[in-house]
CSV table of C-alpha atoms and ligand atoms in Angstrom, one decimal:
chain,number,residue,atom,x,y,z
A,1,MET,CA,73.3,111.0,95.9
A,2,ALA,CA,75.0,109.2,98.8
A,3,SER,CA,73.1,106.4,100.4
A,4,PRO,CA,72.8,106.4,104.2
A,5,LEU,CA,75.5,103.7,104.2
A,6,GLU,CA,77.9,105.8,102.2
A,7,ARG,CA,77.5,108.7,104.7
A,8,MET,CA,78.5,106.5,107.7
A,9,PRO,CA,82.1,106.8,109.1
A,10,LEU,CA,84.3,104.3,107.3
A,11,ALA,CA,84.9,102.1,110.4
A,12,GLU,CA,81.2,101.7,111.0
A,13,ARG,CA,80.6,100.9,107.3
A,14,VAL,CA,83.4,98.2,107.4
A,15,GLU,CA,81.9,96.7,110.6
A,16,GLN,CA,78.5,96.4,108.8
A,17,LEU,CA,80.1,95.0,105.7
A,18,LEU,CA,81.9,92.3,107.8
A,19,ALA,CA,79.0,91.4,110.0
A,20,PRO,CA,77.5,88.6,107.8
A,21,GLY,CA,80.9,86.8,107.6
A,22,GLY,CA,82.2,85.0,104.5
A,23,PRO,CA,83.2,86.4,101.1
A,24,LEU,CA,82.1,90.1,100.5
A,25,PRO,CA,80.0,91.1,97.6
A,26,ILE,CA,82.2,92.5,94.8
A,27,VAL,CA,81.2,95.8,93.3
A,28,ALA,CA,80.9,95.8,89.5
A,29,ALA,CA,81.9,98.5,87.0
A,30,GLY,CA,79.4,101.4,86.9
A,31,ASP,CA,79.6,102.0,90.7
A,32,PRO,CA,81.4,105.4,91.3
A,33,VAL,CA,83.5,103.9,94.1
A,34,LEU,CA,85.5,102.2,91.3
A,35,ARG,CA,86.0,105.6,89.6
A,36,ASN,CA,87.1,107.8,92.5
A,37,ALA,CA,90.6,108.0,94.1
A,38,ALA,CA,90.5,106.1,97.4
A,39,GLU,CA,91.6,107.8,100.6
A,40,PRO,CA,95.1,107.1,101.9
A,41,PHE,CA,94.9,104.7,104.9
A,42,ASP,CA,95.7,106.6,108.0
A,43,GLY,CA,94.3,104.6,110.9
A,44,GLN,CA,90.6,105.0,109.9
A,45,LEU,CA,90.2,101.3,110.9
A,46,ASP,CA,91.8,100.3,114.3
A,47,PRO,CA,94.3,97.5,114.1
A,48,ALA,CA,91.8,94.8,115.0
A,49,LEU,CA,89.3,96.0,112.5
A,50,LEU,CA,92.0,96.3,109.8
A,51,ALA,CA,93.0,92.7,110.5
A,52,ARG,CA,89.4,91.5,110.1
A,53,PHE,CA,89.0,93.6,106.9
A,54,VAL,CA,92.2,92.3,105.4
A,55,GLU,CA,91.1,88.7,106.2
A,56,ALA,CA,87.8,89.3,104.5
A,57,LEU,CA,89.6,90.7,101.4
A,58,ARG,CA,91.7,87.5,101.4
A,59,VAL,CA,88.6,85.2,101.7
A,60,THR,CA,86.8,87.2,99.0
A,61,MET,CA,89.8,87.1,96.6
A,62,ARG,CA,90.3,83.4,97.0
A,63,ALA,CA,86.6,82.6,96.6
A,64,ALA,CA,86.2,84.6,93.4
A,65,PRO,CA,88.9,83.3,92.6
A,66,GLY,CA,91.3,86.2,91.7
A,67,VAL,CA,94.9,87.1,92.1
A,68,GLY,CA,94.3,90.5,93.6
A,69,LEU,CA,91.5,92.6,95.2
A,70,ALA,CA,91.4,96.3,96.1
A,71,ALA,CA,89.3,97.7,98.9
A,72,PRO,CA,87.1,99.8,96.5
A,73,GLN,CA,86.0,96.6,94.8
A,74,VAL,CA,84.1,95.7,98.0
A,75,GLY,CA,82.9,99.3,98.3
A,76,VAL,CA,85.5,100.6,100.7
A,77,PRO,CA,87.3,103.7,99.5
A,78,LEU,CA,90.6,103.1,101.2
A,79,ARG,CA,94.1,102.6,99.6
A,80,ILE,CA,94.4,98.9,100.6
A,81,ALA,CA,94.7,95.9,98.4
A,82,VAL,CA,95.6,92.2,98.7
A,83,VAL,CA,97.4,90.1,96.2
A,84,GLU,CA,98.2,86.4,95.9
A,85,ASP,CA,98.9,84.2,92.9
A,86,PRO,CA,99.6,80.5,93.2
A,87,ALA,CA,100.5,80.7,89.5
A,88,THR,CA,99.3,77.1,88.6
A,89,VAL,CA,99.9,77.5,84.9
A,90,PRO,CA,101.8,75.3,82.3
A,91,ASP,CA,105.6,75.9,82.1
A,92,GLU,CA,105.4,77.6,78.7
A,93,VAL,CA,102.9,80.1,80.0
A,94,ARG,CA,105.0,80.7,83.1
A,95,LEU,CA,108.0,81.4,81.0
A,96,ALA,CA,106.3,83.7,78.4
A,97,ARG,CA,104.4,85.7,81.0
A,98,GLY,CA,106.8,85.6,83.9
A,99,ARG,CA,103.9,84.2,85.9
A,100,VAL,CA,105.8,83.2,89.1
A,101,PRO,CA,104.0,82.4,92.4
A,102,LEU,CA,103.3,85.6,94.4
A,103,PRO,CA,102.7,84.8,98.1
A,104,PHE,CA,99.8,86.5,99.9
A,105,ARG,CA,100.6,90.1,100.9
A,106,VAL,CA,98.8,93.3,101.9
A,107,LEU,CA,99.5,96.6,100.2
A,108,VAL,CA,98.7,99.7,102.1
A,109,ASN,CA,99.0,103.0,100.3
A,110,PRO,CA,100.8,101.4,97.4
A,111,SER,CA,102.3,103.4,94.5
A,112,TYR,CA,104.5,102.3,91.6
A,113,GLU,CA,106.8,103.8,89.1
A,114,PRO,CA,108.3,102.1,86.0
A,115,VAL,CA,111.7,100.5,86.1
A,116,GLY,CA,113.2,100.8,82.6
A,117,THR,CA,111.1,101.2,79.4
A,118,ALA,CA,110.2,97.6,78.6
A,119,ARG,CA,106.5,96.9,78.3
A,120,ALA,CA,104.6,93.6,78.4
A,121,ALA,CA,101.2,93.0,76.8
A,122,PHE,CA,98.9,90.1,77.9
A,123,PHE,CA,95.3,89.3,78.4
A,124,GLU,CA,94.0,90.2,81.8
A,125,GLY,CA,90.6,90.5,83.5
A,126,CYS,CA,89.0,92.1,86.6
A,127,LEU,CA,86.6,90.8,89.2
A,128,SER,CA,84.7,94.0,88.8
A,129,VAL,CA,84.3,93.5,85.0
A,130,PRO,CA,83.1,89.9,85.1
A,131,GLY,CA,83.0,87.8,81.9
A,132,TRP,CA,85.6,89.7,79.9
A,133,GLN,CA,89.3,89.9,79.2
A,134,ALA,CA,91.5,92.3,77.2
A,135,VAL,CA,95.1,92.8,76.4
A,136,VAL,CA,96.9,95.5,78.4
A,137,ALA,CA,100.4,96.7,77.8
A,138,ARG,CA,102.0,97.5,81.1
A,139,HIS,CA,105.4,98.3,82.5
A,140,ALA,CA,107.4,95.1,82.5
A,141,GLY,CA,109.0,96.1,85.8
A,142,VAL,CA,108.1,98.6,88.5
A,143,ARG,CA,109.3,99.9,91.8
A,144,LEU,CA,106.7,99.2,94.4
A,145,ARG,CA,106.4,101.4,97.4
A,146,ALA,CA,103.8,100.7,100.1
A,147,SER,CA,103.4,99.7,103.7
A,148,ASP,CA,102.4,96.3,104.9
A,149,GLU,CA,99.4,95.7,107.2
A,150,HIS,CA,101.7,96.3,110.2
A,151,GLY,CA,102.9,99.6,109.0
A,152,HIS,CA,106.3,98.4,107.8
A,153,ALA,CA,107.6,100.1,104.7
A,154,VAL,CA,107.9,98.2,101.4
A,155,ASP,CA,110.2,99.5,98.7
A,156,GLU,CA,111.2,96.9,96.1
A,157,PRO,CA,111.5,96.1,92.4
A,158,VAL,CA,108.7,93.8,91.0
A,159,SER,CA,108.7,92.2,87.6
A,160,GLY,CA,106.9,89.6,85.6
A,161,TRP,CA,103.2,88.8,86.3
A,162,PRO,CA,103.5,90.1,89.9
A,163,ALA,CA,104.3,93.6,88.4
A,164,ARG,CA,101.1,93.3,86.3
A,165,ILE,CA,99.1,92.5,89.5
A,166,VAL,CA,100.6,95.3,91.5
A,167,GLN,CA,99.9,97.8,88.7
A,168,HIS,CA,96.3,96.6,88.2
A,169,GLU,CA,95.5,96.7,92.0
A,170,THR,CA,97.2,100.1,92.6
A,171,ASP,CA,95.3,101.5,89.6
A,172,HIS,CA,92.0,100.6,91.3
A,173,LEU,CA,93.0,102.9,94.2
A,174,ASP,CA,93.2,105.8,91.7
A,175,GLY,CA,89.8,105.0,90.1
A,176,THR,CA,91.4,103.4,87.0
A,177,LEU,CA,90.1,100.2,85.5
A,178,TYR,CA,92.2,97.9,83.3
A,179,LEU,CA,89.9,98.7,80.4
A,180,ASP,CA,91.1,102.3,80.5
A,181,ARG,CA,94.6,101.0,79.5
A,182,ALA,CA,93.4,98.1,77.3
A,183,GLU,CA,93.6,97.4,73.6
A,184,LEU,CA,89.8,97.5,73.1
A,185,ARG,CA,90.0,95.5,69.9
A,186,SER,CA,91.3,92.6,72.0
A,187,LEU,CA,88.2,92.6,74.2
A,188,SER,CA,87.1,88.9,74.4
A,189,SER,CA,84.6,87.1,76.4
A,190,ASN,CA,86.0,84.6,78.9
A,191,GLU,CA,84.7,81.8,76.6
A,192,ALA,CA,86.4,83.3,73.5
A,193,ALA,CA,89.6,83.9,75.4
A,194,ALA,CA,89.7,80.3,76.7
A,195,GLN,CA,88.8,78.8,73.3
A,196,ARG,CA,91.0,81.0,71.0
A,197,TRP,CA,93.5,83.0,73.0
A,198,ALA,CA,95.0,80.6,75.5
A,199,GLN,CA,98.4,80.8,73.8
A,200,PRO,CA,101.3,81.9,76.0
A,201,THR,CA,101.4,85.3,74.2
A,202,PRO,CA,98.6,87.4,72.5
A,203,ALA,CA,100.5,87.5,69.2
A,204,LYS,CA,97.8,85.4,67.4
A,205,ALA,CA,95.0,87.5,68.9
A,206,ALA,CA,96.7,90.7,67.8
A,207,GLN,CA,96.9,89.5,64.2
A,208,ALA,CA,93.3,88.1,64.1
A,209,LEU,CA,91.6,90.9,66.0
A,210,GLY,CA,93.6,93.8,64.6
A,211,PHE,CA,95.6,95.4,67.3
A,212,THR,CA,99.3,96.1,67.9
A,213,LEU,CA,101.6,94.8,70.5
A,214,PRO,CA,104.5,96.8,72.0
B,301,ZN,ZN1,90.5,94.6,89.0
């Protein structure tokens, strides 16, 4: 049953959400907002409110910290996400995972399609599934189509770790969590992942935990 807050027009709900200031509460798995397709953004928030909302997403993502955050993760069912990855990782990790820095950007109504057939499998996590990580095989490269926060069209190839981030965040807008695509036998607590599976690739984890890599 929808709460009174859920029945309010979106702009009013966003105003209320932003009122306290600072990082927004992140919705955890189990909330239906993470399992329903979000509405395409079509001016539901006026430009000033959209700018404030995007800033709040950025503040929340950085505070978490995370490398991406989708609007449904703060309870707002709109097709908007932010991404940013400083990629402060050792060189061998950067090379193996293609983890290159991704400057802050806003994705409005994003979609992706695979470029080529190559897949890449690595551990990833989600701010809405705190405490856990799992290996997900994803398209190594995608064609990203979206708008930016000013309504300018984006249509570009994305590869490496940024392609993983784009797929993860866009999936959120379709009600898909990374666990839906994960090798469940790879599921590891953050502690186990840090202690055992910090290698550049999950080859050792695949052997020890019993799952296959593409
Ligand atoms: Zn996520």
